[in-house]
């Protein structure tokens, strides 16, 4: 007969009632450090699997901040300088962050097999509900750059109730026209894929200046082990269709939008986008001294603008603002739209010398100064 033995079962984690507050605090801190390092997850979607990294913990009654990067980058190379910027910390501590990597762009991603059908930008947008469902998040504030800005806009058009706000950096809402295609084909004859992508991300002036930042990104892209995957995302971007925004129509963004464009990025697209969105909900920010990638070159200015954007949505009390921000003046001002008609759209333009957010032409102005 089998002998009955006494087995001692020990809890690996001490039970909470016996825990001293100090121990509980340490455990919480350890858990938070883990979460602050980012936890990477993958979910299956009808268009293949998608990887995303979550930082921070969900905050009740607050949307998640969800980012989508541009072609040639991943969430880290696109957003790390912004999200690790010192002044950004007081903002993001109030939000859980979800950083999406477009398929095949995550660190260590294997190269897709030959003939793999990469998702279109519309299909990339259709993957986002799977991510939110997996995380059980109901609403987001999106931050997208270039192709990522397009993907988030498409998502917002199809799921307006889940998007509380959008920061769209260097968006081009239009499909390539035949002139663009001709230019693209010609460039393709003489340039490598990595040079073409660098030309999409940065201005010619920046590229020929060859600053440390340009050298870094040139190196990242030219030597990317997943360059073939990057080319597939690039092709999807070039094959995008028009977002067809119509002011006042069904195809328009219903949430507050901050359009951001670097001073050396081609900004006609964003200006046109501005003219097609609800002027009472849209701010347009042309950022001085920022080149093609403001989130990399001017994280401080972008942080400040983002703070005002969140405040406008009722998420950041002015008491949360840093002394630096409080000492500055922000003006949200009525401006004449490009077609010369008076518009109630808000223009935020930034002057780098004074470090102020200065207003456009006077009119319907809200000043925030302390
Ligand atoms: C974040 O805290 O959200 C973050 C940290 C590192 C890279 C990107 C984002």
Tab-separated table of C-alpha atoms and ligand atoms in Angstrom:
chain	number	residue	atom	x	y	z
A	1	UNK	CA	0.000	0.000	0.000
A	2	UNK	CA	1.346	3.382	-0.937
A	3	UNK	CA	2.571	5.240	2.065
A	4	UNK	CA	0.907	8.551	2.711
A	5	UNK	CA	3.511	11.212	3.187
A	6	UNK	CA	3.101	14.702	4.487
A	7	UNK	CA	4.013	17.133	1.801
A	8	UNK	CA	4.825	20.647	2.759
A	9	UNK	CA	3.481	23.187	0.321
A	10	UNK	CA	5.152	26.559	0.476
A	11	UNK	CA	3.872	29.625	-1.237
A	12	UNK	CA	6.410	31.014	-3.640
A	13	UNK	CA	5.029	34.473	-3.009
A	14	UNK	CA	4.183	35.363	0.601
A	15	UNK	CA	0.475	35.875	1.157
A	16	UNK	CA	-0.579	39.511	1.072
A	17	UNK	CA	-1.984	39.764	4.648
A	18	UNK	CA	1.440	38.943	6.055
A	19	UNK	CA	3.162	41.464	3.852
A	20	UNK	CA	4.589	44.591	5.363
A	21	UNK	CA	3.805	47.815	3.521
A	22	UNK	CA	7.507	48.160	2.666
A	23	UNK	CA	7.602	44.736	1.012
A	24	UNK	CA	4.367	45.444	-0.862
A	25	UNK	CA	5.792	48.738	-2.075
A	26	UNK	CA	8.988	47.082	-3.241
A	27	UNK	CA	7.003	44.413	-5.082
A	28	UNK	CA	4.886	47.077	-6.758
A	29	UNK	CA	7.983	49.008	-7.739
A	30	UNK	CA	9.587	45.876	-9.175
A	31	UNK	CA	6.413	45.146	-11.164
A	32	UNK	CA	6.321	48.730	-12.409
A	33	UNK	CA	9.981	48.615	-13.484
A	34	UNK	CA	9.178	45.455	-15.448
A	35	UNK	CA	6.202	47.144	-17.125
A	36	UNK	CA	8.241	50.272	-17.801
A	37	UNK	CA	10.722	48.170	-19.716
A	38	UNK	CA	7.933	47.271	-22.086
A	39	UNK	CA	6.238	43.947	-22.595
A	40	UNK	CA	6.104	42.683	-26.148
A	41	UNK	CA	3.090	40.706	-27.351
A	42	UNK	CA	1.937	39.296	-30.684
A	43	UNK	CA	-1.613	38.649	-31.823
A	44	UNK	CA	-2.964	36.803	-34.817
A	45	UNK	CA	-5.179	38.833	-37.131
A	46	UNK	CA	-6.901	38.009	-40.427
A	47	UNK	CA	-3.860	39.596	-42.156
A	48	UNK	CA	-1.104	37.825	-40.207
A	49	UNK	CA	0.411	38.400	-36.822
A	50	UNK	CA	1.271	41.811	-35.408
A	51	UNK	CA	3.657	42.668	-32.601
A	52	UNK	CA	3.269	45.506	-30.115
A	53	UNK	CA	4.961	46.603	-26.913
A	54	UNK	CA	3.089	47.895	-23.892
A	55	UNK	CA	4.595	50.320	-21.381
A	56	UNK	CA	2.950	51.439	-18.143
A	57	UNK	CA	-0.312	50.253	-16.640
A	58	UNK	CA	-3.859	50.945	-17.849
A	59	UNK	CA	-5.419	53.937	-16.103
A	60	UNK	CA	-9.167	53.825	-15.410
A	61	UNK	CA	-11.227	56.120	-17.644
A	62	UNK	CA	-8.207	57.075	-19.729
A	63	UNK	CA	-7.471	56.086	-23.298
A	64	UNK	CA	-4.278	54.243	-24.181
A	65	UNK	CA	-1.708	56.127	-26.227
A	66	UNK	CA	-1.144	54.003	-29.342
A	67	UNK	CA	1.729	54.766	-31.711
A	68	UNK	CA	2.355	53.707	-35.309
A	69	UNK	CA	5.763	54.296	-36.910
A	70	UNK	CA	6.802	55.291	-40.422
A	71	UNK	CA	8.462	53.180	-43.142
A	72	UNK	CA	12.116	52.255	-42.485
A	73	UNK	CA	11.649	52.506	-38.726
A	74	UNK	CA	10.155	50.517	-35.884
A	75	UNK	CA	8.511	51.754	-32.712
A	76	UNK	CA	11.844	52.265	-30.975
A	77	UNK	CA	13.733	54.025	-33.751
A	78	UNK	CA	10.677	56.208	-34.434
A	79	UNK	CA	9.435	57.049	-30.939
A	80	UNK	CA	12.084	56.335	-28.297
A	81	UNK	CA	13.610	59.858	-28.328
A	82	UNK	CA	10.148	61.353	-27.786
A	83	UNK	CA	8.881	58.936	-25.141
A	84	UNK	CA	12.146	58.998	-23.211
A	85	UNK	CA	12.387	62.781	-23.275
A	86	UNK	CA	12.486	64.074	-19.681
A	87	UNK	CA	9.450	66.406	-19.899
A	88	UNK	CA	7.408	63.666	-21.585
A	89	UNK	CA	7.560	61.529	-18.437
A	90	UNK	CA	5.027	63.608	-16.508
A	91	UNK	CA	2.585	63.133	-19.388
A	92	UNK	CA	3.012	59.464	-20.150
A	93	UNK	CA	2.928	58.344	-16.544
A	94	UNK	CA	-0.808	59.078	-16.785
A	95	UNK	CA	-1.356	56.745	-19.748
A	96	UNK	CA	-0.655	53.191	-20.768
A	97	UNK	CA	1.255	53.143	-24.077
A	98	UNK	CA	0.906	50.615	-26.886
A	99	UNK	CA	3.612	50.825	-29.544
A	100	UNK	CA	2.730	48.847	-32.659
A	101	UNK	CA	5.398	47.475	-34.979
A	102	UNK	CA	4.140	47.017	-38.533
A	103	UNK	CA	4.468	43.305	-39.473
A	104	UNK	CA	8.077	42.293	-40.095
A	105	UNK	CA	9.451	45.505	-38.559
A	106	UNK	CA	9.846	44.263	-34.977
A	107	UNK	CA	13.386	43.699	-33.708
A	108	UNK	CA	14.668	40.314	-34.843
A	109	UNK	CA	11.783	39.811	-37.308
A	110	UNK	CA	12.490	37.016	-39.794
A	111	UNK	CA	12.445	37.963	-43.474
A	112	UNK	CA	9.109	37.103	-45.078
A	113	UNK	CA	9.255	34.313	-47.662
A	114	UNK	CA	9.373	35.256	-51.329
A	115	UNK	CA	5.877	35.968	-52.658
A	116	UNK	CA	4.523	36.893	-49.213
A	117	UNK	CA	1.528	39.209	-49.611
A	118	UNK	CA	2.245	42.136	-47.292
A	119	UNK	CA	-0.912	43.813	-45.904
A	120	UNK	CA	-2.082	47.056	-47.503
A	121	UNK	CA	-2.177	50.136	-45.242
A	122	UNK	CA	-5.946	49.649	-44.943
A	123	UNK	CA	-5.374	46.075	-43.751
A	124	UNK	CA	-2.747	47.289	-41.253
A	125	UNK	CA	-5.457	49.579	-39.876
A	126	UNK	CA	-7.828	46.613	-39.693
A	127	UNK	CA	-5.349	44.792	-37.428
A	128	UNK	CA	-5.680	47.429	-34.693
A	129	UNK	CA	-9.042	46.154	-33.310
A	130	UNK	CA	-7.380	42.765	-32.662
A	131	UNK	CA	-4.712	44.502	-30.571
A	132	UNK	CA	-7.247	46.517	-28.571
A	133	UNK	CA	-9.444	43.477	-28.049
A	134	UNK	CA	-6.465	41.453	-26.794
A	135	UNK	CA	-5.580	44.193	-24.316
A	136	UNK	CA	-9.203	44.935	-23.479
A	137	UNK	CA	-8.674	48.647	-24.210
A	138	UNK	CA	-11.677	50.568	-25.464
A	139	UNK	CA	-10.273	53.911	-26.648
A	140	UNK	CA	-6.995	55.371	-27.828
A	141	UNK	CA	-5.143	58.581	-28.547
A	142	UNK	CA	-3.098	57.771	-31.650
A	143	UNK	CA	0.320	59.156	-32.551
A	144	UNK	CA	1.436	58.250	-36.066
A	145	UNK	CA	4.252	59.320	-38.360
A	146	UNK	CA	4.090	59.173	-42.185
A	147	UNK	CA	2.708	55.756	-43.153
A	148	UNK	CA	1.759	55.260	-39.487
A	149	UNK	CA	-0.227	58.509	-39.529
A	150	UNK	CA	-2.118	57.212	-42.567
A	151	UNK	CA	-2.830	53.853	-40.864
A	152	UNK	CA	-4.178	55.557	-37.726
A	153	UNK	CA	-6.327	57.940	-39.790
A	154	UNK	CA	-7.808	55.014	-41.693
A	155	UNK	CA	-8.477	53.265	-38.384
A	156	UNK	CA	-10.133	56.420	-37.016
A	157	UNK	CA	-12.381	56.655	-40.092
A	158	UNK	CA	-13.618	53.106	-39.623
A	159	UNK	CA	-13.736	53.102	-35.800
A	160	UNK	CA	-14.474	56.731	-34.862
A	161	UNK	CA	-15.942	55.856	-31.462
A	162	UNK	CA	-12.679	54.364	-30.254
A	163	UNK	CA	-10.383	57.272	-31.141
A	164	UNK	CA	-10.319	60.191	-28.698
A	165	UNK	CA	-7.555	62.123	-30.433
A	166	UNK	CA	-4.887	61.875	-33.123
A	167	UNK	CA	-1.428	63.366	-33.510
A	168	UNK	CA	-0.534	62.978	-37.168
A	169	UNK	CA	3.069	63.781	-38.078
A	170	UNK	CA	3.911	64.227	-41.799
A	171	UNK	CA	0.674	62.730	-43.072
A	172	UNK	CA	0.019	62.399	-46.794
A	173	UNK	CA	-3.662	61.480	-47.161
A	174	UNK	CA	-3.523	61.111	-50.949
A	175	UNK	CA	-2.711	58.201	-53.203
A	176	UNK	CA	0.303	58.736	-55.426
A	177	UNK	CA	-0.648	60.485	-58.649
A	178	UNK	CA	0.880	59.538	-62.001
A	179	UNK	CA	3.456	62.355	-61.686
A	180	UNK	CA	4.553	60.968	-58.311
A	181	UNK	CA	4.761	57.501	-59.827
A	182	UNK	CA	6.904	58.730	-62.710
A	183	UNK	CA	9.257	60.498	-60.289
A	184	UNK	CA	9.310	57.406	-58.061
A	185	UNK	CA	10.198	55.130	-61.006
A	186	UNK	CA	12.966	57.477	-62.139
A	187	UNK	CA	14.466	57.682	-58.633
A	188	UNK	CA	14.241	53.892	-58.381
A	189	UNK	CA	16.514	53.574	-61.428
A	190	UNK	CA	19.387	55.322	-59.712
A	191	UNK	CA	18.794	54.898	-55.974
A	192	UNK	CA	18.715	51.953	-53.612
A	193	UNK	CA	15.612	51.204	-51.533
A	194	UNK	CA	17.344	52.494	-48.420
A	195	UNK	CA	18.206	55.823	-50.119
A	196	UNK	CA	14.603	56.181	-51.342
A	197	UNK	CA	13.293	55.584	-47.823
A	198	UNK	CA	15.803	58.048	-46.360
A	199	UNK	CA	14.529	60.544	-48.944
A	200	UNK	CA	10.997	59.928	-47.638
A	201	UNK	CA	12.031	60.457	-44.012
A	202	UNK	CA	14.445	63.374	-44.318
A	203	UNK	CA	14.904	66.415	-46.543
A	204	UNK	CA	17.674	66.563	-49.166
A	205	UNK	CA	19.261	69.333	-47.123
A	206	UNK	CA	19.412	67.124	-44.047
A	207	UNK	CA	20.710	64.171	-46.036
A	208	UNK	CA	23.524	66.143	-47.614
A	209	UNK	CA	24.315	67.754	-44.219
A	210	UNK	CA	24.967	64.189	-42.994
A	211	UNK	CA	24.606	65.031	-39.300
A	212	UNK	CA	25.145	62.366	-36.648
A	213	UNK	CA	21.404	61.699	-36.660
A	214	UNK	CA	21.381	61.134	-40.425
A	215	UNK	CA	24.443	58.881	-40.204
A	216	UNK	CA	22.708	56.876	-37.478
A	217	UNK	CA	19.479	56.401	-39.453
A	218	UNK	CA	21.312	55.788	-42.727
A	219	UNK	CA	23.231	53.047	-40.975
A	220	UNK	CA	20.121	51.554	-39.332
A	221	UNK	CA	18.200	51.384	-42.616
A	222	UNK	CA	21.000	50.411	-45.007
A	223	UNK	CA	22.097	47.539	-42.740
A	224	UNK	CA	18.668	46.426	-41.561
A	225	UNK	CA	18.555	42.614	-41.598
A	226	UNK	CA	14.847	42.929	-42.505
A	227	UNK	CA	15.372	45.353	-45.417
A	228	UNK	CA	13.264	43.083	-47.662
A	229	UNK	CA	10.367	43.419	-45.206
A	230	UNK	CA	10.884	47.181	-45.087
A	231	UNK	CA	10.573	47.261	-48.876
A	232	UNK	CA	7.196	45.516	-48.581
A	233	UNK	CA	5.903	48.158	-46.119
A	234	UNK	CA	7.329	50.829	-48.479
A	235	UNK	CA	5.412	49.295	-51.408
A	236	UNK	CA	2.181	49.235	-49.387
A	237	UNK	CA	2.721	52.889	-48.522
A	238	UNK	CA	3.263	53.803	-52.175
A	239	UNK	CA	0.117	51.898	-53.145
A	240	UNK	CA	-2.094	53.606	-50.560
A	241	UNK	CA	-5.432	54.953	-51.724
A	242	UNK	CA	-6.835	58.398	-50.989
A	243	UNK	CA	-8.208	58.842	-47.490
A	244	UNK	CA	-10.769	61.102	-49.186
A	245	UNK	CA	-11.348	63.405	-46.259
A	246	UNK	CA	-14.369	65.608	-46.886
A	247	UNK	CA	-14.922	68.513	-44.500
A	248	UNK	CA	-18.348	68.131	-42.929
A	249	UNK	CA	-18.887	64.841	-44.764
A	250	UNK	CA	-18.950	61.258	-43.541
A	251	UNK	CA	-15.299	60.667	-44.395
A	252	UNK	CA	-13.732	63.006	-41.935
A	253	UNK	CA	-11.992	62.641	-38.621
A	254	UNK	CA	-14.426	63.191	-35.786
A	255	UNK	CA	-11.885	63.579	-32.988
A	256	UNK	CA	-9.441	66.366	-32.079
A	257	UNK	CA	-6.444	66.208	-34.414
A	258	UNK	CA	-3.012	67.774	-34.148
A	259	UNK	CA	-1.339	67.842	-37.557
A	260	UNK	CA	2.418	68.213	-37.234
A	261	UNK	CA	4.886	68.806	-39.991
A	262	UNK	CA	8.626	69.349	-39.864
A	263	UNK	CA	9.782	72.577	-41.483
A	264	UNK	CA	11.827	70.640	-43.996
A	265	UNK	CA	9.260	67.980	-44.703
A	266	UNK	CA	6.999	68.558	-47.708
A	267	UNK	CA	4.049	70.123	-45.919
A	268	UNK	CA	1.572	70.720	-48.747
A	269	UNK	CA	-0.064	67.372	-47.950
A	270	UNK	CA	-0.626	68.252	-44.309
A	271	UNK	CA	-1.854	71.734	-45.267
A	272	UNK	CA	-4.346	70.161	-47.638
A	273	UNK	CA	-5.338	67.695	-44.946
A	274	UNK	CA	-5.875	70.614	-42.566
A	275	UNK	CA	-8.206	72.255	-45.061
A	276	UNK	CA	-10.354	69.112	-45.233
A	277	UNK	CA	-10.743	68.439	-41.510
A	278	UNK	CA	-13.117	70.007	-39.005
A	279	UNK	CA	-11.502	73.391	-38.247
A	280	UNK	CA	-12.883	73.440	-34.713
A	281	UNK	CA	-11.166	70.147	-33.922
A	282	UNK	CA	-7.880	70.511	-35.777
A	283	UNK	CA	-4.611	72.212	-34.872
A	284	UNK	CA	-1.827	72.600	-37.397
A	285	UNK	CA	1.722	72.775	-36.145
A	286	UNK	CA	4.616	73.542	-38.468
A	287	UNK	CA	7.673	72.986	-36.386
A	288	UNK	CA	10.709	75.177	-36.866
A	289	UNK	CA	14.219	73.713	-36.970
A	290	UNK	CA	12.946	70.180	-36.987
A	291	UNK	CA	13.805	68.792	-40.421
A	292	UNK	CA	11.744	65.835	-41.614
A	293	UNK	CA	11.295	63.985	-38.307
A	294	UNK	CA	10.193	66.392	-35.544
A	295	UNK	CA	9.722	63.586	-33.022
A	296	UNK	CA	13.439	62.778	-33.345
A	297	UNK	CA	14.876	66.267	-33.621
A	298	UNK	CA	12.531	68.357	-31.476
A	299	UNK	CA	11.090	66.063	-28.789
A	300	UNK	CA	10.861	69.010	-26.368
A	301	UNK	CA	8.682	71.140	-28.614
A	302	UNK	CA	6.529	68.175	-29.565
A	303	UNK	CA	6.106	67.224	-25.909
A	304	UNK	CA	4.910	70.712	-25.125
A	305	UNK	CA	2.473	70.781	-28.024
A	306	UNK	CA	1.204	67.328	-27.027
A	307	UNK	CA	0.651	68.551	-23.488
A	308	UNK	CA	-1.532	71.413	-24.743
A	309	UNK	CA	-3.356	69.002	-27.027
A	310	UNK	CA	-4.151	66.717	-24.085
A	311	UNK	CA	-5.170	69.696	-21.997
A	312	UNK	CA	-7.600	70.703	-24.710
A	313	UNK	CA	-9.100	67.233	-24.374
A	314	UNK	CA	-9.353	67.674	-20.608
A	315	UNK	CA	-6.631	65.189	-19.697
A	316	UNK	CA	-3.805	67.310	-18.298
A	317	UNK	CA	-4.663	69.794	-15.584
A	318	UNK	CA	-2.484	72.896	-15.875
A	319	UNK	CA	-1.185	72.080	-12.385
A	320	UNK	CA	0.558	69.090	-13.977
A	321	UNK	CA	2.583	71.321	-16.239
A	322	UNK	CA	6.257	71.854	-15.611
A	323	UNK	CA	7.518	75.253	-14.526
A	324	UNK	CA	9.142	75.485	-17.969
A	325	UNK	CA	5.871	74.926	-19.768
A	326	UNK	CA	3.938	77.173	-17.448
A	327	UNK	CA	6.301	80.045	-18.092
A	328	UNK	CA	5.573	79.819	-21.776
A	329	UNK	CA	2.602	81.135	-23.689
A	330	UNK	CA	0.483	79.062	-25.983
A	331	UNK	CA	-1.902	80.581	-28.400
A	332	UNK	CA	-4.543	78.699	-30.243
A	333	UNK	CA	-5.553	81.113	-32.897
A	334	UNK	CA	-7.942	81.450	-35.779
A	335	UNK	CA	-6.080	81.562	-39.027
A	336	UNK	CA	-6.810	82.173	-42.665
A	337	UNK	CA	-6.928	78.852	-44.477
A	338	UNK	CA	-4.766	78.298	-47.551
A	339	UNK	CA	-7.559	79.079	-49.952
A	340	UNK	CA	-7.818	82.504	-48.344
A	341	UNK	CA	-11.137	81.840	-46.656
A	342	UNK	CA	-11.418	82.685	-43.010
A	343	UNK	CA	-11.271	79.470	-41.103
A	344	UNK	CA	-11.642	78.599	-37.442
A	345	UNK	CA	-8.861	76.106	-37.689
A	346	UNK	CA	-6.165	76.546	-35.078
A	347	UNK	CA	-2.582	77.150	-36.015
A	348	UNK	CA	0.236	76.543	-33.595
A	349	UNK	CA	3.523	77.746	-34.964
A	350	UNK	CA	6.679	77.468	-32.975
A	351	UNK	CA	9.609	79.792	-32.817
A	352	UNK	CA	12.772	78.089	-31.734
A	353	UNK	CA	14.726	81.183	-30.650
A	354	UNK	CA	12.206	82.370	-28.107
A	355	UNK	CA	11.009	78.915	-27.209
A	356	UNK	CA	7.452	80.157	-27.383
A	357	UNK	CA	4.391	78.781	-28.963
A	358	UNK	CA	3.340	81.854	-30.872
A	359	UNK	CA	0.047	82.589	-32.478
A	360	UNK	CA	-0.814	83.021	-36.122
A	361	UNK	CA	-2.876	86.005	-37.257
A	362	UNK	CA	-5.010	87.410	-34.432
A	363	UNK	CA	-8.608	86.324	-34.122
A	364	UNK	CA	-10.351	83.653	-32.083
A	365	UNK	CA	-7.561	83.249	-29.558
A	366	UNK	CA	-7.129	81.194	-26.456
A	367	UNK	CA	-4.063	82.177	-24.497
A	368	UNK	CA	-2.587	79.875	-21.876
A	369	UNK	CA	0.032	81.701	-19.904
A	370	UNK	CA	1.060	81.540	-16.296
B	1	LIG	C1	7.425	54.450	-23.462
B	1	LIG	O1	7.674	54.658	-22.272
B	1	LIG	O2	6.271	54.481	-23.898
B	1	LIG	C2	8.563	54.105	-24.387
B	1	LIG	C3	9.782	53.738	-23.856
B	1	LIG	C4	10.821	53.410	-24.728
B	1	LIG	C5	10.632	53.454	-26.106
B	1	LIG	C6	9.392	53.845	-26.613
B	1	LIG	C7	8.363	54.172	-25.757
